Amino acid sequence: MTDDAPVARPAVRWAVVALIAVAVVAVAFAIGRFTAFGATAAPAHPSTTSADAGFARDMQVHHTQAVLMAMEIYRKTADDELRALSYDIATTQSGQRGEMYGWLVEWGLPQASDQPLMTWMEKSGEHSHGDTSALTQEQLLGEMGMATDAQLDRLRTLEGQPADCLFLELMIRHHQGAIPMAEAIIELGDEPRVAEVAGTIVSGQSAEIDAMRDIQSRLGCSA
């Protein structure tokens, strides 16, 4: 019995060493997993002064007016092609506006900002509107291609071909204001989904401008 005791001790010792090694590996693995989880659980979001946030806010303002105008002409036009186009504009831009609202919620940012419209575009060489703080709100809205209150009132009042032609004039200019905004965020932004939506705006609204010009010609609208 006494001869067997010394033989057992090395086996026990190696078992303990093996257990410690396994524990060290497990702890190292757990630390690595925790670090990786920490890196992905709280991804960095755009700041409230970022180009992505500015675009999301300004384009919501822009889309809201487009939906309003599109639904106005959809309600009263007798032209089937224009009714279909206005419906597409209203539904597409309503969906995009809702997604932009969701971005700001996801990023933990307010829907409104005290910064002037298009301030986020100042770093763009091609699409900058310069020092936006030097422009009035009306001038900024004009730079964005937005219709004035008087123009919207007139659109509500008119019927028939005059209403159709005014809508086309206002919406073409509206789209022409949106496209540079979308191109600017593709240049300046950091969020892949924002750039993807902006690309859709550029391609979609460019095609709609062509379609509206064709309708203008068909309806005999003055240039």
mmCIF file with all atom_site columns, N, CA and C in Angstrom, residues 88-137:
data_model
loop_
_atom_site.group_PDB
_atom_site.id
_atom_site.type_symbol
_atom_site.label_atom_id
_atom_site.label_alt_id
_atom_site.label_comp_id
_atom_site.label_asym_id
_atom_site.label_entity_id
_atom_site.label_seq_id
_atom_site.pdbx_PDB_ins_code
_atom_site.Cartn_x
_atom_site.Cartn_y
_atom_site.Cartn_z
_atom_site.occupancy
_atom_site.B_iso_or_equiv
_atom_site.pdbx_formal_charge
_atom_site.auth_seq_id
_atom_site.auth_comp_id
_atom_site.auth_asym_id
_atom_site.auth_atom_id
_atom_site.pdbx_PDB_model_num
ATOM 1   N N  . ASP A 1 88  ? -47.513 57.745 -57.327 1.00 0.00 ? 88  ASP A N  1
ATOM 2   C CA . ASP A 1 88  ? -46.190 57.165 -57.094 1.00 0.00 ? 88  ASP A CA 1
ATOM 3   C C  . ASP A 1 88  ? -45.315 58.109 -56.271 1.00 0.00 ? 88  ASP A C  1
ATOM 4   N N  . ILE A 1 89  ? -45.363 59.406 -56.600 1.00 0.00 ? 89  ILE A N  1
ATOM 5   C CA . ILE A 1 89  ? -44.570 60.379 -55.847 1.00 0.00 ? 89  ILE A CA 1
ATOM 6   C C  . ILE A 1 89  ? -45.001 60.393 -54.385 1.00 0.00 ? 89  ILE A C  1
ATOM 7   N N  . ALA A 1 90  ? -46.319 60.441 -54.159 1.00 0.00 ? 90  ALA A N  1
ATOM 8   C CA . ALA A 1 90  ? -46.828 60.530 -52.785 1.00 0.00 ? 90  ALA A CA 1
ATOM 9   C C  . ALA A 1 90  ? -46.463 59.299 -51.971 1.00 0.00 ? 90  ALA A C  1
ATOM 10  N N  . THR A 1 91  ? -46.656 58.119 -52.526 1.00 0.00 ? 91  THR A N  1
ATOM 11  C CA . THR A 1 91  ? -46.402 56.900 -51.762 1.00 0.00 ? 91  THR A CA 1
ATOM 12  C C  . THR A 1 91  ? -44.903 56.663 -51.541 1.00 0.00 ? 91  THR A C  1
ATOM 13  N N  . THR A 1 92  ? -44.102 56.896 -52.583 1.00 0.00 ? 92  THR A N  1
ATOM 14  C CA . THR A 1 92  ? -42.659 56.695 -52.452 1.00 0.00 ? 92  THR A CA 1
ATOM 15  C C  . THR A 1 92  ? -42.068 57.643 -51.419 1.00 0.00 ? 92  THR A C  1
ATOM 16  N N  . GLN A 1 93  ? -42.431 58.908 -51.512 1.00 0.00 ? 93  GLN A N  1
ATOM 17  C CA . GLN A 1 93  ? -41.826 59.888 -50.612 1.00 0.00 ? 93  GLN A CA 1
ATOM 18  C C  . GLN A 1 93  ? -42.391 59.777 -49.197 1.00 0.00 ? 93  GLN A C  1
ATOM 19  N N  . SER A 1 94  ? -43.617 59.315 -49.050 1.00 0.00 ? 94  SER A N  1
ATOM 20  C CA . SER A 1 94  ? -44.140 59.052 -47.700 1.00 0.00 ? 94  SER A CA 1
ATOM 21  C C  . SER A 1 94  ? -43.330 57.949 -47.026 1.00 0.00 ? 94  SER A C  1
ATOM 22  N N  . GLY A 1 95  ? -43.037 56.895 -47.792 1.00 0.00 ? 95  GLY A N  1
ATOM 23  C CA . GLY A 1 95  ? -42.245 55.802 -47.241 1.00 0.00 ? 95  GLY A CA 1
ATOM 24  C C  . GLY A 1 95  ? -40.841 56.232 -46.878 1.00 0.00 ? 95  GLY A C  1
ATOM 25  N N  . GLN A 1 96  ? -40.202 56.995 -47.744 1.00 0.00 ? 96  GLN A N  1
ATOM 26  C CA . GLN A 1 96  ? -38.851 57.471 -47.462 1.00 0.00 ? 96  GLN A CA 1
ATOM 27  C C  . GLN A 1 96  ? -38.844 58.417 -46.266 1.00 0.00 ? 96  GLN A C  1
ATOM 28  N N  . ARG A 1 97  ? -39.834 59.272 -46.178 1.00 0.00 ? 97  ARG A N  1
ATOM 29  C CA . ARG A 1 97  ? -39.925 60.194 -45.044 1.00 0.00 ? 97  ARG A CA 1
ATOM 30  C C  . ARG A 1 97  ? -40.047 59.430 -43.733 1.00 0.00 ? 97  ARG A C  1
ATOM 31  N N  . GLY A 1 98  ? -40.861 58.375 -43.731 1.00 0.00 ? 98  GLY A N  1
ATOM 32  C CA . GLY A 1 98  ? -40.990 57.558 -42.522 1.00 0.00 ? 98  GLY A CA 1
ATOM 33  C C  . GLY A 1 98  ? -39.689 56.886 -42.142 1.00 0.00 ? 98  GLY A C  1
ATOM 34  N N  . GLU A 1 99  ? -38.945 56.417 -43.128 1.00 0.00 ? 99  GLU A N  1
ATOM 35  C CA . GLU A 1 99  ? -37.651 55.787 -42.833 1.00 0.00 ? 99  GLU A CA 1
ATOM 36  C C  . GLU A 1 99  ? -36.670 56.804 -42.263 1.00 0.00 ? 99  GLU A C  1
ATOM 37  N N  . MET A 1 100 ? -36.661 58.008 -42.807 1.00 0.00 ? 100 MET A N  1
ATOM 38  C CA . MET A 1 100 ? -35.758 59.050 -42.296 1.00 0.00 ? 100 MET A CA 1
ATOM 39  C C  . MET A 1 100 ? -36.099 59.427 -40.851 1.00 0.00 ? 100 MET A C  1
ATOM 40  N N  . TYR A 1 101 ? -37.378 59.474 -40.561 1.00 0.00 ? 101 TYR A N  1
ATOM 41  C CA . TYR A 1 101 ? -37.807 59.703 -39.174 1.00 0.00 ? 101 TYR A CA 1
ATOM 42  C C  . TYR A 1 101 ? -37.246 58.599 -38.283 1.00 0.00 ? 101 TYR A C  1
ATOM 43  N N  . GLY A 1 102 ? -37.334 57.357 -38.760 1.00 0.00 ? 102 GLY A N  1
ATOM 44  C CA . GLY A 1 102 ? -36.829 56.227 -37.992 1.00 0.00 ? 102 GLY A CA 1
ATOM 45  C C  . GLY A 1 102 ? -35.334 56.264 -37.774 1.00 0.00 ? 102 GLY A C  1
ATOM 46  N N  . TRP A 1 103 ? -34.585 56.762 -38.747 1.00 0.00 ? 103 TRP A N  1
ATOM 47  C CA . TRP A 1 103 ? -33.134 56.885 -38.558 1.00 0.00 ? 103 TRP A CA 1
ATOM 48  C C  . TRP A 1 103 ? -32.823 57.754 -37.342 1.00 0.00 ? 103 TRP A C  1
ATOM 49  N N  . LEU A 1 104 ? -33.457 58.899 -37.274 1.00 0.00 ? 104 LEU A N  1
ATOM 50  C CA . LEU A 1 104 ? -33.168 59.828 -36.175 1.00 0.00 ? 104 LEU A CA 1
ATOM 51  C C  . LEU A 1 104 ? -33.570 59.229 -34.831 1.00 0.00 ? 104 LEU A C  1
ATOM 52  N N  . VAL A 1 105 ? -34.671 58.485 -34.808 1.00 0.00 ? 105 VAL A N  1
ATOM 53  C CA . VAL A 1 105 ? -35.068 57.792 -33.577 1.00 0.00 ? 105 VAL A CA 1
ATOM 54  C C  . VAL A 1 105 ? -34.009 56.765 -33.191 1.00 0.00 ? 105 VAL A C  1
ATOM 55  N N  . GLU A 1 106 ? -33.573 55.972 -34.165 1.00 0.00 ? 106 GLU A N  1
ATOM 56  C CA . GLU A 1 106 ? -32.548 54.948 -33.910 1.00 0.00 ? 106 GLU A CA 1
ATOM 57  C C  . GLU A 1 106 ? -31.247 55.576 -33.419 1.00 0.00 ? 106 GLU A C  1
ATOM 58  N N  . TRP A 1 107 ? -30.891 56.728 -33.955 1.00 0.00 ? 107 TRP A N  1
ATOM 59  C CA . TRP A 1 107 ? -29.650 57.398 -33.574 1.00 0.00 ? 107 TRP A CA 1
ATOM 60  C C  . TRP A 1 107 ? -29.766 58.195 -32.281 1.00 0.00 ? 107 TRP A C  1
ATOM 61  N N  . GLY A 1 108 ? -30.974 58.245 -31.708 1.00 0.00 ? 108 GLY A N  1
ATOM 62  C CA . GLY A 1 108 ? -31.174 58.983 -30.467 1.00 0.00 ? 108 GLY A CA 1
ATOM 63  C C  . GLY A 1 108 ? -31.081 60.489 -30.651 1.00 0.00 ? 108 GLY A C  1
ATOM 64  N N  . LEU A 1 109 ? -31.484 60.982 -31.818 1.00 0.00 ? 109 LEU A N  1
ATOM 65  C CA . LEU A 1 109 ? -31.360 62.408 -32.138 1.00 0.00 ? 109 LEU A CA 1
ATOM 66  C C  . LEU A 1 109 ? -32.737 63.049 -32.282 1.00 0.00 ? 109 LEU A C  1
ATOM 67  N N  . PRO A 1 110 ? -32.843 64.346 -32.015 1.00 0.00 ? 110 PRO A N  1
ATOM 68  C CA . PRO A 1 110 ? -34.127 65.039 -32.183 1.00 0.00 ? 110 PRO A CA 1
ATOM 69  C C  . PRO A 1 110 ? -34.491 65.166 -33.656 1.00 0.00 ? 110 PRO A C  1
ATOM 70  N N  . GLN A 1 111 ? -35.782 65.255 -33.919 1.00 0.00 ? 111 GLN A N  1
ATOM 71  C CA . GLN A 1 111 ? -36.241 65.381 -35.286 1.00 0.00 ? 111 GLN A CA 1
ATOM 72  C C  . GLN A 1 111 ? -35.974 66.768 -35.859 1.00 0.00 ? 111 GLN A C  1
ATOM 73  N N  . ALA A 1 112 ? -35.829 67.761 -35.004 1.00 0.00 ? 112 ALA A N  1
ATOM 74  C CA . ALA A 1 112 ? -35.580 69.129 -35.456 1.00 0.00 ? 112 ALA A CA 1
ATOM 75  C C  . ALA A 1 112 ? -34.237 69.611 -34.924 1.00 0.00 ? 112 ALA A C  1
ATOM 76  N N  . SER A 1 113 ? -33.702 70.646 -35.572 1.00 0.00 ? 113 SER A N  1
ATOM 77  C CA . SER A 1 113 ? -32.427 71.220 -35.167 1.00 0.00 ? 113 SER A CA 1
ATOM 78  C C  . SER A 1 113 ? -32.519 72.733 -35.281 1.00 0.00 ? 113 SER A C  1
ATOM 79  N N  . ASP A 1 114 ? -31.691 73.422 -34.493 1.00 0.00 ? 114 ASP A N  1
ATOM 80  C CA . ASP A 1 114 ? -31.662 74.882 -34.591 1.00 0.00 ? 114 ASP A CA 1
ATOM 81  C C  . ASP A 1 114 ? -30.707 75.362 -35.679 1.00 0.00 ? 114 ASP A C  1
ATOM 82  N N  . GLN A 1 115 ? -30.064 74.432 -36.383 1.00 0.00 ? 115 GLN A N  1
ATOM 83  C CA . GLN A 1 115 ? -29.192 74.803 -37.489 1.00 0.00 ? 115 GLN A CA 1
ATOM 84  C C  . GLN A 1 115 ? -30.025 75.201 -38.707 1.00 0.00 ? 115 GLN A C  1
ATOM 85  N N  . PRO A 1 116 ? -29.591 76.180 -39.504 1.00 0.00 ? 116 PRO A N  1
ATOM 86  C CA . PRO A 1 116 ? -30.315 76.536 -40.731 1.00 0.00 ? 116 PRO A CA 1
ATOM 87  C C  . PRO A 1 116 ? -30.383 75.346 -41.687 1.00 0.00 ? 116 PRO A C  1
ATOM 88  N N  . LEU A 1 117 ? -31.390 75.342 -42.536 1.00 0.00 ? 117 LEU A N  1
ATOM 89  C CA . LEU A 1 117 ? -31.517 74.310 -43.554 1.00 0.00 ? 117 LEU A CA 1
ATOM 90  C C  . LEU A 1 117 ? -30.244 74.230 -44.395 1.00 0.00 ? 117 LEU A C  1
ATOM 91  N N  . MET A 1 118 ? -29.850 73.022 -44.733 1.00 0.00 ? 118 MET A N  1
ATOM 92  C CA . MET A 1 118 ? -28.734 72.730 -45.643 1.00 0.00 ? 118 MET A CA 1
ATOM 93  C C  . MET A 1 118 ? -27.366 73.134 -45.108 1.00 0.00 ? 118 MET A C  1
ATOM 94  N N  . THR A 1 119 ? -27.277 73.445 -43.814 1.00 0.00 ? 119 THR A N  1
ATOM 95  C CA . THR A 1 119 ? -25.964 73.730 -43.228 1.00 0.00 ? 119 THR A CA 1
ATOM 96  C C  . THR A 1 119 ? -25.022 72.541 -43.407 1.00 0.00 ? 119 THR A C  1
ATOM 97  N N  . TRP A 1 120 ? -25.569 71.345 -43.317 1.00 0.00 ? 120 TRP A N  1
ATOM 98  C CA . TRP A 1 120 ? -24.763 70.124 -43.427 1.00 0.00 ? 120 TRP A CA 1
ATOM 99  C C  . TRP A 1 120 ? -24.113 69.982 -44.808 1.00 0.00 ? 120 TRP A C  1
ATOM 100 N N  . MET A 1 121 ? -24.577 70.745 -45.808 1.00 0.00 ? 121 MET A N  1
ATOM 101 C CA . MET A 1 121 ? -24.045 70.645 -47.164 1.00 0.00 ? 121 MET A CA 1
ATOM 102 C C  . MET A 1 121 ? -22.845 71.566 -47.402 1.00 0.00 ? 121 MET A C  1
ATOM 103 N N  . GLU A 1 122 ? -22.481 72.374 -46.419 1.00 0.00 ? 122 GLU A N  1
ATOM 104 C CA . GLU A 1 122 ? -21.452 73.390 -46.627 1.00 0.00 ? 122 GLU A CA 1
ATOM 105 C C  . GLU A 1 122 ? -20.089 72.801 -46.997 1.00 0.00 ? 122 GLU A C  1
ATOM 106 N N  . LYS A 1 123 ? -19.808 71.569 -46.565 1.00 0.00 ? 123 LYS A N  1
ATOM 107 C CA . LYS A 1 123 ? -18.514 70.959 -46.858 1.00 0.00 ? 123 LYS A CA 1
ATOM 108 C C  . LYS A 1 123 ? -18.443 70.339 -48.252 1.00 0.00 ? 123 LYS A C  1
ATOM 109 N N  . SER A 1 124 ? -19.557 70.361 -48.954 1.00 0.00 ? 124 SER A N  1
ATOM 110 C CA . SER A 1 124 ? -19.565 69.814 -50.308 1.00 0.00 ? 124 SER A CA 1
ATOM 111 C C  . SER A 1 124 ? -19.089 70.878 -51.284 1.00 0.00 ? 124 SER A C  1
ATOM 112 N N  . GLY A 1 125 ? -18.102 70.542 -52.081 1.00 0.00 ? 125 GLY A N  1
ATOM 113 C CA . GLY A 1 125 ? -17.600 71.513 -53.035 1.00 0.00 ? 125 GLY A CA 1
ATOM 114 C C  . GLY A 1 125 ? -18.620 71.861 -54.107 1.00 0.00 ? 125 GLY A C  1
ATOM 115 N N  . GLU A 1 126 ? -19.295 70.850 -54.646 1.00 0.00 ? 126 GLU A N  1
ATOM 116 C CA . GLU A 1 126 ? -20.199 71.062 -55.777 1.00 0.00 ? 126 GLU A CA 1
ATOM 117 C C  . GLU A 1 126 ? -21.599 71.481 -55.346 1.00 0.00 ? 126 GLU A C  1
ATOM 118 N N  . HIS A 1 127 ? -22.049 70.991 -54.194 1.00 0.00 ? 127 HIS A N  1
ATOM 119 C CA . HIS A 1 127 ? -23.455 71.167 -53.819 1.00 0.00 ? 127 HIS A CA 1
ATOM 120 C C  . HIS A 1 127 ? -23.665 72.142 -52.666 1.00 0.00 ? 127 HIS A C  1
ATOM 121 N N  . SER A 1 128 ? -22.628 72.749 -52.172 1.00 0.00 ? 128 SER A N  1
ATOM 122 C CA . SER A 1 128 ? -22.772 73.678 -51.048 1.00 0.00 ? 128 SER A CA 1
ATOM 123 C C  . SER A 1 128 ? -23.579 74.908 -51.467 1.00 0.00 ? 128 SER A C  1
ATOM 124 N N  . HIS A 1 129 ? -24.398 75.383 -50.535 1.00 0.00 ? 129 HIS A N  1
ATOM 125 C CA . HIS A 1 129 ? -25.148 76.622 -50.747 1.00 0.00 ? 129 HIS A CA 1
ATOM 126 C C  . HIS A 1 129 ? -24.464 77.794 -50.043 1.00 0.00 ? 129 HIS A C  1
ATOM 127 N N  . GLY A 1 130 ? -23.200 77.598 -49.683 1.00 0.00 ? 130 GLY A N  1
ATOM 128 C CA . GLY A 1 130 ? -22.446 78.672 -49.045 1.00 0.00 ? 130 GLY A CA 1
ATOM 129 C C  . GLY A 1 130 ? -22.805 78.827 -47.585 1.00 0.00 ? 130 GLY A C  1
ATOM 130 N N  . ASP A 1 131 ? -22.657 80.040 -47.090 1.00 0.00 ? 131 ASP A N  1
ATOM 131 C CA . ASP A 1 131 ? -22.947 80.334 -45.684 1.00 0.00 ? 131 ASP A CA 1
ATOM 132 C C  . ASP A 1 131 ? -24.458 80.432 -45.507 1.00 0.00 ? 131 ASP A C  1
ATOM 133 N N  . THR A 1 132 ? -25.074 79.346 -45.064 1.00 0.00 ? 132 THR A N  1
ATOM 134 C CA . THR A 1 132 ? -26.531 79.321 -44.945 1.00 0.00 ? 132 THR A CA 1
ATOM 135 C C  . THR A 1 132 ? -27.043 80.257 -43.849 1.00 0.00 ? 132 THR A C  1
ATOM 136 N N  . SER A 1 133 ? -26.174 80.607 -42.896 1.00 0.00 ? 133 SER A N  1
ATOM 137 C CA . SER A 1 133 ? -26.605 81.517 -41.830 1.00 0.00 ? 133 SER A CA 1
ATOM 138 C C  . SER A 1 133 ? -26.862 82.922 -42.370 1.00 0.00 ? 133 SER A C  1
ATOM 139 N N  . ALA A 1 134 ? -26.354 83.215 -43.572 1.00 0.00 ? 134 ALA A N  1
ATOM 140 C CA . ALA A 1 134 ? -26.550 84.538 -44.174 1.00 0.00 ? 134 ALA A CA 1
ATOM 141 C C  . ALA A 1 134 ? -27.840 84.621 -44.983 1.00 0.00 ? 134 ALA A C  1
ATOM 142 N N  . LEU A 1 135 ? -28.554 83.497 -45.133 1.00 0.00 ? 135 LEU A N  1
ATOM 143 C CA . LEU A 1 135 ? -29.775 83.458 -45.929 1.00 0.00 ? 135 LEU A CA 1
ATOM 144 C C  . LEU A 1 135 ? -31.002 83.425 -45.026 1.00 0.00 ? 135 LEU A C  1
ATOM 145 N N  . THR A 1 136 ? -32.088 84.010 -45.494 1.00 0.00 ? 136 THR A N  1
ATOM 146 C CA . THR A 1 136 ? -33.342 83.945 -44.763 1.00 0.00 ? 136 THR A CA 1
ATOM 147 C C  . THR A 1 136 ? -33.972 82.564 -44.941 1.00 0.00 ? 136 THR A C  1
ATOM 148 N N  . GLN A 1 137 ? -34.964 82.253 -44.118 1.00 0.00 ? 137 GLN A N  1
ATOM 149 C CA . GLN A 1 137 ? -35.657 80.975 -44.243 1.00 0.00 ? 137 GLN A CA 1
ATOM 150 C C  . GLN A 1 137 ? -36.297 80.843 -45.626 1.00 0.00 ? 137 GLN A C  1
#
